[in-house]
Amino acid sequence: MTPSPNCGERRGGVLPDMIVLHYTGMDSCAAAHERLCDPGAEVSAHYLISETGALWQLVPEALRAWHAGAGHWAGTDDVNSRSIGIELVNTGTAPFPEPQMAALEGLMRGVMGRWSIEPHRVIAHSDMAPDRKFDPGPRFDWRRLALSGLSVWPCPGAEGNFLESARRFGYPPEAAPEEILHAFRLRFRSWASGPADAIDASLAADLASRFPVDRAAPSA
């Protein structure tokens, strides 16, 4: 596949210290690749992984791909400059096949090793833009990544205020409480519904205590 022209220099001379995971939301890998490489679309990602596990690099890791858009995570507004973007071919409603997940894990190990990216800096697109994004969605297996040391998973038991803890973990301070709750549950409790409860508060408090915003890299 051809590379994408939709990229540029990372602003301020920063290096990537995050990974943002996406689903394409399109019917086919070919359609997703066409869009990610269309200059008129003004979107791209560093990598695209098909349902069969085939992997393509569309933008060099040293460059700034246009995958994250407007959003905020852990004090960072320009997430594109601080991150590597990985697109997974998926409509948003289907499970992520084993070959695709295996390819993703292998890719992530390499990226995280090359750029010294910590597991708590691997996030969903919906984490940094909870007002407008839902990917990689409720079918994505975050716990699997955490068990492999490629992301993080909360442990219940701590006490705290859900919203305060979620923002302390990294969720955007300007996002509405219901948007933060929805994004948090997409990732950690996709089966839950209703207002934030004691379990949400406990899980968020654990993440905030272990991975507070001030432990993350400073904003660009």
PDB file of C-alpha atoms in Angstrom:
ATOM      1  CA  MET A   1       0.000   0.000   0.000  1.00  0.00           C
ATOM      2  CA  THR A   2       1.111   3.540  -0.682  1.00  0.00           C
ATOM      3  CA  PRO A   3       2.100   5.825   2.221  1.00  0.00           C
ATOM      4  CA  SER A   4      -0.052   8.739   3.302  1.00  0.00           C
ATOM      5  CA  PRO A   5       0.855  12.337   2.410  1.00  0.00           C
ATOM      6  CA  ASN A   6      -1.157  13.568   5.402  1.00  0.00           C
ATOM      7  CA  CYS A   7       1.611  14.225   7.910  1.00  0.00           C
ATOM      8  CA  GLY A   8       4.167  16.802   9.006  1.00  0.00           C
ATOM      9  CA  GLU A   9       6.841  17.575  11.551  1.00  0.00           C
ATOM     10  CA  ARG A  10       6.084  17.074  15.238  1.00  0.00           C
ATOM     11  CA  ARG A  11       5.562  20.500  16.776  1.00  0.00           C
ATOM     12  CA  GLY A  12       8.006  21.889  19.286  1.00  0.00           C
ATOM     13  CA  GLY A  13      10.527  19.146  18.653  1.00  0.00           C
ATOM     14  CA  VAL A  14       8.668  16.697  20.913  1.00  0.00           C
ATOM     15  CA  LEU A  15       8.988  12.935  20.595  1.00  0.00           C
ATOM     16  CA  PRO A  16       6.122  10.443  20.736  1.00  0.00           C
ATOM     17  CA  ASP A  17       5.330   9.262  24.259  1.00  0.00           C
ATOM     18  CA  MET A  18       1.793   7.983  23.668  1.00  0.00           C
ATOM     19  CA  ILE A  19      -0.077   5.486  21.501  1.00  0.00           C
ATOM     20  CA  VAL A  20      -3.665   6.177  20.433  1.00  0.00           C
ATOM     21  CA  LEU A  21      -5.765   3.244  19.240  1.00  0.00           C
ATOM     22  CA  HIS A  22      -8.594   3.671  16.714  1.00  0.00           C
ATOM     23  CA  TYR A  23     -11.038   1.652  14.678  1.00  0.00           C
ATOM     24  CA  THR A  24     -11.578   2.689  11.071  1.00  0.00           C
ATOM     25  CA  GLY A  25     -15.389   2.514  11.172  1.00  0.00           C
ATOM     26  CA  MET A  26     -15.387   1.540   7.499  1.00  0.00           C
ATOM     27  CA  ASP A  27     -16.538  -1.525   5.589  1.00  0.00           C
ATOM     28  CA  SER A  28     -13.166  -2.613   4.215  1.00  0.00           C
ATOM     29  CA  CYS A  29      -9.433  -2.238   4.616  1.00  0.00           C
ATOM     30  CA  ALA A  30      -9.159  -0.848   1.089  1.00  0.00           C
ATOM     31  CA  ALA A  31     -11.690   1.886   1.829  1.00  0.00           C
ATOM     32  CA  ALA A  32      -9.892   2.802   5.046  1.00  0.00           C
ATOM     33  CA  HIS A  33      -6.529   2.951   3.291  1.00  0.00           C
ATOM     34  CA  GLU A  34      -7.941   5.134   0.535  1.00  0.00           C
ATOM     35  CA  ARG A  35      -9.303   7.623   3.056  1.00  0.00           C
ATOM     36  CA  LEU A  36      -6.148   7.675   5.191  1.00  0.00           C
ATOM     37  CA  CYS A  37      -4.115   8.481   2.072  1.00  0.00           C
ATOM     38  CA  ASP A  38      -6.540  11.003   0.515  1.00  0.00           C
ATOM     39  CA  PRO A  39      -5.068  14.531   0.727  1.00  0.00           C
ATOM     40  CA  GLY A  40      -8.582  15.944   0.706  1.00  0.00           C
ATOM     41  CA  ALA A  41      -9.590  13.956   3.796  1.00  0.00           C
ATOM     42  CA  GLU A  42      -6.706  15.391   5.854  1.00  0.00           C
ATOM     43  CA  VAL A  43      -6.548  12.325   8.098  1.00  0.00           C
ATOM     44  CA  SER A  44      -3.917   9.630   8.483  1.00  0.00           C
ATOM     45  CA  ALA A  45      -2.315   7.226  10.943  1.00  0.00           C
ATOM     46  CA  HIS A  46       1.105   5.752  11.386  1.00  0.00           C
ATOM     47  CA  TYR A  47      -0.165   2.194  10.994  1.00  0.00           C
ATOM     48  CA  LEU A  48      -3.161   0.336   9.592  1.00  0.00           C
ATOM     49  CA  ILE A  49      -3.906  -3.280  10.593  1.00  0.00           C
ATOM     50  CA  SER A  50      -6.435  -5.427   8.721  1.00  0.00           C
ATOM     51  CA  GLU A  51      -8.710  -8.101  10.172  1.00  0.00           C
ATOM     52  CA  THR A  52      -6.274 -10.748   8.882  1.00  0.00           C
ATOM     53  CA  GLY A  53      -3.322  -9.185  10.712  1.00  0.00           C
ATOM     54  CA  ALA A  54      -1.755  -7.593   7.635  1.00  0.00           C
ATOM     55  CA  LEU A  55       0.019  -4.417   8.679  1.00  0.00           C
ATOM     56  CA  TRP A  56       0.995  -1.306   6.729  1.00  0.00           C
ATOM     57  CA  GLN A  57       3.018   1.695   7.819  1.00  0.00           C
ATOM     58  CA  LEU A  58       1.461   4.820   6.297  1.00  0.00           C
ATOM     59  CA  VAL A  59       3.468   7.526   8.082  1.00  0.00           C
ATOM     60  CA  PRO A  60       7.039   7.330   9.490  1.00  0.00           C
ATOM     61  CA  GLU A  61       7.022   7.216  13.285  1.00  0.00           C
ATOM     62  CA  ALA A  62       9.212  10.309  13.526  1.00  0.00           C
ATOM     63  CA  LEU A  63       6.549  12.392  11.764  1.00  0.00           C
ATOM     64  CA  ARG A  64       3.221  13.762  13.025  1.00  0.00           C
ATOM     65  CA  ALA A  65       0.257  11.826  11.599  1.00  0.00           C
ATOM     66  CA  TRP A  66      -3.201  13.425  11.619  1.00  0.00           C
ATOM     67  CA  HIS A  67      -5.138  10.784  13.525  1.00  0.00           C
ATOM     68  CA  ALA A  68      -6.196  12.255  16.867  1.00  0.00           C
ATOM     69  CA  GLY A  69      -7.706  15.630  15.991  1.00  0.00           C
ATOM     70  CA  ALA A  70      -8.998  17.968  18.669  1.00  0.00           C
ATOM     71  CA  GLY A  71      -8.810  16.554  22.165  1.00  0.00           C
ATOM     72  CA  HIS A  72      -6.855  16.425  25.387  1.00  0.00           C
ATOM     73  CA  TRP A  73      -5.108  13.815  27.486  1.00  0.00           C
ATOM     74  CA  ALA A  74      -3.120  14.182  30.705  1.00  0.00           C
ATOM     75  CA  GLY A  75      -2.258  17.826  30.130  1.00  0.00           C
ATOM     76  CA  THR A  76      -1.522  17.435  26.414  1.00  0.00           C
ATOM     77  CA  ASP A  77      -3.609  19.366  23.864  1.00  0.00           C
ATOM     78  CA  ASP A  78      -1.612  18.491  20.740  1.00  0.00           C
ATOM     79  CA  VAL A  79      -1.969  14.731  20.975  1.00  0.00           C
ATOM     80  CA  ASN A  80      -0.908  14.276  17.346  1.00  0.00           C
ATOM     81  CA  SER A  81       2.556  15.633  18.111  1.00  0.00           C
ATOM     82  CA  ARG A  82       2.960  13.371  21.138  1.00  0.00           C
ATOM     83  CA  SER A  83       1.610  10.108  19.784  1.00  0.00           C
ATOM     84  CA  ILE A  84       1.742   7.163  17.406  1.00  0.00           C
ATOM     85  CA  GLY A  85      -1.664   6.458  15.847  1.00  0.00           C
ATOM     86  CA  ILE A  86      -2.750   2.901  15.040  1.00  0.00           C
ATOM     87  CA  GLU A  87      -5.917   2.198  13.023  1.00  0.00           C
ATOM     88  CA  LEU A  88      -7.611  -1.197  13.271  1.00  0.00           C
ATOM     89  CA  VAL A  89      -9.954  -2.190  10.453  1.00  0.00           C
ATOM     90  CA  ASN A  90     -13.293  -2.653  12.195  1.00  0.00           C
ATOM     91  CA  THR A  91     -16.796  -1.296  11.696  1.00  0.00           C
ATOM     92  CA  GLY A  92     -17.173  -0.567  15.403  1.00  0.00           C
ATOM     93  CA  THR A  93     -19.628  -3.384  16.082  1.00  0.00           C
ATOM     94  CA  ALA A  94     -17.578  -6.514  15.332  1.00  0.00           C
ATOM     95  CA  PRO A  95     -15.088  -8.377  17.538  1.00  0.00           C
ATOM     96  CA  PHE A  96     -11.404  -7.808  16.799  1.00  0.00           C
ATOM     97  CA  PRO A  97     -10.070 -11.071  15.299  1.00  0.00           C
ATOM     98  CA  GLU A  98      -7.162 -12.942  16.876  1.00  0.00           C
ATOM     99  CA  PRO A  99      -4.747 -12.330  13.938  1.00  0.00           C
ATOM    100  CA  GLN A 100      -5.434  -8.598  14.162  1.00  0.00           C
ATOM    101  CA  MET A 101      -4.906  -8.495  17.931  1.00  0.00           C
ATOM    102  CA  ALA A 102      -1.694 -10.521  17.655  1.00  0.00           C
ATOM    103  CA  ALA A 103      -0.360  -8.170  14.981  1.00  0.00           C
ATOM    104  CA  LEU A 104      -1.286  -5.178  17.140  1.00  0.00           C
ATOM    105  CA  GLU A 105       0.527  -6.596  20.165  1.00  0.00           C
ATOM    106  CA  GLY A 106       3.668  -7.243  18.157  1.00  0.00           C
ATOM    107  CA  LEU A 107       3.588  -3.753  16.674  1.00  0.00           C
ATOM    108  CA  MET A 108       2.990  -2.130  20.048  1.00  0.00           C
ATOM    109  CA  ARG A 109       5.918  -3.919  21.671  1.00  0.00           C
ATOM    110  CA  GLY A 110       8.203  -2.533  19.016  1.00  0.00           C
ATOM    111  CA  VAL A 111       6.820   1.006  19.138  1.00  0.00           C
ATOM    112  CA  MET A 112       6.850   1.140  22.930  1.00  0.00           C
ATOM    113  CA  GLY A 113      10.423  -0.136  23.019  1.00  0.00           C
ATOM    114  CA  ARG A 114      11.695   2.311  20.405  1.00  0.00           C
ATOM    115  CA  TRP A 115      10.134   5.366  22.059  1.00  0.00           C
ATOM    116  CA  SER A 116      10.101   4.289  25.732  1.00  0.00           C
ATOM    117  CA  ILE A 117       6.295   4.582  25.902  1.00  0.00           C
ATOM    118  CA  GLU A 118       4.833   3.450  29.219  1.00  0.00           C
ATOM    119  CA  PRO A 119       1.672   1.291  29.345  1.00  0.00           C
ATOM    120  CA  HIS A 120      -0.418   4.033  30.968  1.00  0.00           C
ATOM    121  CA  ARG A 121       0.277   6.233  27.954  1.00  0.00           C
ATOM    122  CA  VAL A 122      -1.612   3.844  25.631  1.00  0.00           C
ATOM    123  CA  ILE A 123      -5.115   5.257  25.247  1.00  0.00           C
ATOM    124  CA  ALA A 124      -8.310   5.042  23.221  1.00  0.00           C
ATOM    125  CA  HIS A 125      -9.323   7.756  20.794  1.00  0.00           C
ATOM    126  CA  SER A 126     -12.467   8.034  22.915  1.00  0.00           C
ATOM    127  CA  ASP A 127     -10.354   8.720  26.024  1.00  0.00           C
ATOM    128  CA  MET A 128      -8.902  11.943  24.638  1.00  0.00           C
ATOM    129  CA  ALA A 129     -12.009  13.074  22.732  1.00  0.00           C
ATOM    130  CA  PRO A 130     -14.972  11.715  24.720  1.00  0.00           C
ATOM    131  CA  ASP A 131     -17.338  14.323  23.308  1.00  0.00           C
ATOM    132  CA  ARG A 132     -17.049  13.043  19.730  1.00  0.00           C
ATOM    133  CA  LYS A 133     -15.256   9.681  19.476  1.00  0.00           C
ATOM    134  CA  PHE A 134     -16.112   6.111  20.457  1.00  0.00           C
ATOM    135  CA  ASP A 135     -13.207   4.098  19.065  1.00  0.00           C
ATOM    136  CA  PRO A 136     -11.840   1.521  19.440  1.00  0.00           C
ATOM    137  CA  GLY A 137     -15.194   0.814  21.077  1.00  0.00           C
ATOM    138  CA  PRO A 138     -16.741  -1.671  23.511  1.00  0.00           C
ATOM    139  CA  ARG A 139     -15.613  -4.792  21.623  1.00  0.00           C
ATOM    140  CA  PHE A 140     -11.911  -4.005  21.974  1.00  0.00           C
ATOM    141  CA  ASP A 141     -10.048  -6.165  24.533  1.00  0.00           C
ATOM    142  CA  TRP A 142      -8.168  -3.681  26.731  1.00  0.00           C
ATOM    143  CA  ARG A 143      -7.713  -6.249  29.485  1.00  0.00           C
ATOM    144  CA  ARG A 144      -5.792  -8.476  27.085  1.00  0.00           C
ATOM    145  CA  LEU A 145      -3.352  -5.655  26.370  1.00  0.00           C
ATOM    146  CA  ALA A 146      -2.964  -4.940  30.087  1.00  0.00           C
ATOM    147  CA  LEU A 147      -2.193  -8.580  30.867  1.00  0.00           C
ATOM    148  CA  SER A 148       0.575  -8.380  28.239  1.00  0.00           C
ATOM    149  CA  GLY A 149       2.012  -5.203  29.765  1.00  0.00           C
ATOM    150  CA  LEU A 150       0.846  -3.079  26.840  1.00  0.00           C
ATOM    151  CA  SER A 151      -1.760  -1.015  28.677  1.00  0.00           C
ATOM    152  CA  VAL A 152      -3.207  -0.664  32.185  1.00  0.00           C
ATOM    153  CA  TRP A 153      -6.228  -2.080  33.992  1.00  0.00           C
ATOM    154  CA  PRO A 154      -7.831  -0.841  37.226  1.00  0.00           C
ATOM    155  CA  CYS A 155      -8.093  -2.812  40.446  1.00  0.00           C
ATOM    156  CA  PRO A 156     -11.193  -2.216  42.607  1.00  0.00           C
ATOM    157  CA  GLY A 157     -10.866  -1.337  46.269  1.00  0.00           C
ATOM    158  CA  ALA A 158      -9.807   2.294  46.381  1.00  0.00           C
ATOM    159  CA  GLU A 159     -12.237   5.035  47.415  1.00  0.00           C
ATOM    160  CA  GLY A 160     -12.694   8.381  45.709  1.00  0.00           C
ATOM    161  CA  ASN A 161     -14.798  10.732  43.634  1.00  0.00           C
ATOM    162  CA  PHE A 162     -15.267   9.331  40.130  1.00  0.00           C
ATOM    163  CA  LEU A 163     -14.997  12.574  38.179  1.00  0.00           C
ATOM    164  CA  GLU A 164     -12.034  13.917  40.143  1.00  0.00           C
ATOM    165  CA  SER A 165     -10.185  10.627  39.804  1.00  0.00           C
ATOM    166  CA  ALA A 166     -10.936  10.238  36.092  1.00  0.00           C
ATOM    167  CA  ARG A 167      -9.543  13.707  35.406  1.00  0.00           C
ATOM    168  CA  ARG A 168      -6.542  12.970  37.603  1.00  0.00           C
ATOM    169  CA  PHE A 169      -5.890   9.895  35.456  1.00  0.00           C
ATOM    170  CA  GLY A 170      -5.944  12.022  32.303  1.00  0.00           C
ATOM    171  CA  TYR A 171      -9.477  12.550  31.002  1.00  0.00           C
ATOM    172  CA  PRO A 172     -10.068  16.051  29.577  1.00  0.00           C
ATOM    173  CA  PRO A 173     -10.993  18.585  32.290  1.00  0.00           C
ATOM    174  CA  GLU A 174     -13.287  20.427  29.878  1.00  0.00           C
ATOM    175  CA  ALA A 175     -15.338  17.330  28.951  1.00  0.00           C
ATOM    176  CA  ALA A 176     -18.816  16.962  30.437  1.00  0.00           C
ATOM    177  CA  PRO A 177     -19.130  14.448  33.312  1.00  0.00           C
ATOM    178  CA  GLU A 178     -21.434  12.176  31.320  1.00  0.00           C
ATOM    179  CA  GLU A 179     -18.971  12.121  28.406  1.00  0.00           C
ATOM    180  CA  ILE A 180     -16.099  11.130  30.688  1.00  0.00           C
ATOM    181  CA  LEU A 181     -18.198   8.389  32.278  1.00  0.00           C
ATOM    182  CA  HIS A 182     -19.149   7.019  28.861  1.00  0.00           C
ATOM    183  CA  ALA A 183     -15.534   6.958  27.654  1.00  0.00           C
ATOM    184  CA  PHE A 184     -14.344   5.373  30.903  1.00  0.00           C
ATOM    185  CA  ARG A 185     -16.959   2.637  30.661  1.00  0.00           C
ATOM    186  CA  LEU A 186     -16.249   2.008  26.979  1.00  0.00           C
ATOM    187  CA  ARG A 187     -12.760   1.029  28.038  1.00  0.00           C
ATOM    188  CA  PHE A 188     -13.161  -0.511  31.482  1.00  0.00           C
ATOM    189  CA  ARG A 189     -16.885  -1.394  32.039  1.00  0.00           C
ATOM    190  CA  SER A 190     -18.579  -1.623  28.646  1.00  0.00           C
ATOM    191  CA  TRP A 191     -21.532  -3.548  30.115  1.00  0.00           C
ATOM    192  CA  ALA A 192     -22.379  -0.920  32.775  1.00  0.00           C
ATOM    193  CA  SER A 193     -25.183   1.635  32.541  1.00  0.00           C
ATOM    194  CA  GLY A 194     -26.780   4.385  34.590  1.00  0.00           C
ATOM    195  CA  PRO A 195     -25.095   7.100  36.668  1.00  0.00           C
ATOM    196  CA  ALA A 196     -21.544   6.740  37.948  1.00  0.00           C
ATOM    197  CA  ASP A 197     -21.536   4.297  40.861  1.00  0.00           C
ATOM    198  CA  ALA A 198     -19.181   3.120  43.592  1.00  0.00           C
ATOM    199  CA  ILE A 199     -17.457   0.661  41.247  1.00  0.00           C
ATOM    200  CA  ASP A 200     -16.683   3.398  38.703  1.00  0.00           C
ATOM    201  CA  ALA A 201     -15.348   5.584  41.526  1.00  0.00           C
ATOM    202  CA  SER A 202     -13.208   2.767  42.913  1.00  0.00           C
ATOM    203  CA  LEU A 203     -11.686   1.852  39.545  1.00  0.00           C
ATOM    204  CA  ALA A 204     -10.984   5.472  38.628  1.00  0.00           C
ATOM    205  CA  ALA A 205      -9.421   6.153  42.027  1.00  0.00           C
ATOM    206  CA  ASP A 206      -7.045   3.229  41.570  1.00  0.00           C
ATOM    207  CA  LEU A 207      -5.911   4.479  38.154  1.00  0.00           C
ATOM    208  CA  ALA A 208      -5.507   8.030  39.467  1.00  0.00           C
ATOM    209  CA  SER A 209      -3.400   6.872  42.397  1.00  0.00           C
ATOM    210  CA  ARG A 210      -1.046   4.813  40.220  1.00  0.00           C
ATOM    211  CA  PHE A 211      -0.946   6.960  37.061  1.00  0.00           C
ATOM    212  CA  PRO A 212      -1.689  10.585  37.983  1.00  0.00           C
ATOM    213  CA  VAL A 213      -1.475  13.303  35.359  1.00  0.00           C
ATOM    214  CA  ASP A 214       1.618  14.866  36.918  1.00  0.00           C
ATOM    215  CA  ARG A 215       3.476  11.602  36.274  1.00  0.00           C
ATOM    216  CA  ALA A 216       2.852  11.997  32.546  1.00  0.00           C
ATOM    217  CA  ALA A 217       5.097  13.947  30.228  1.00  0.00           C
ATOM    218  CA  PRO A 218       4.599  17.750  30.338  1.00  0.00           C
ATOM    219  CA  SER A 219       2.484  19.441  27.696  1.00  0.00           C
ATOM    220  CA  ALA A 220       4.073  20.681  24.527  1.00  0.00           C
TER     221      ALA A 220
END
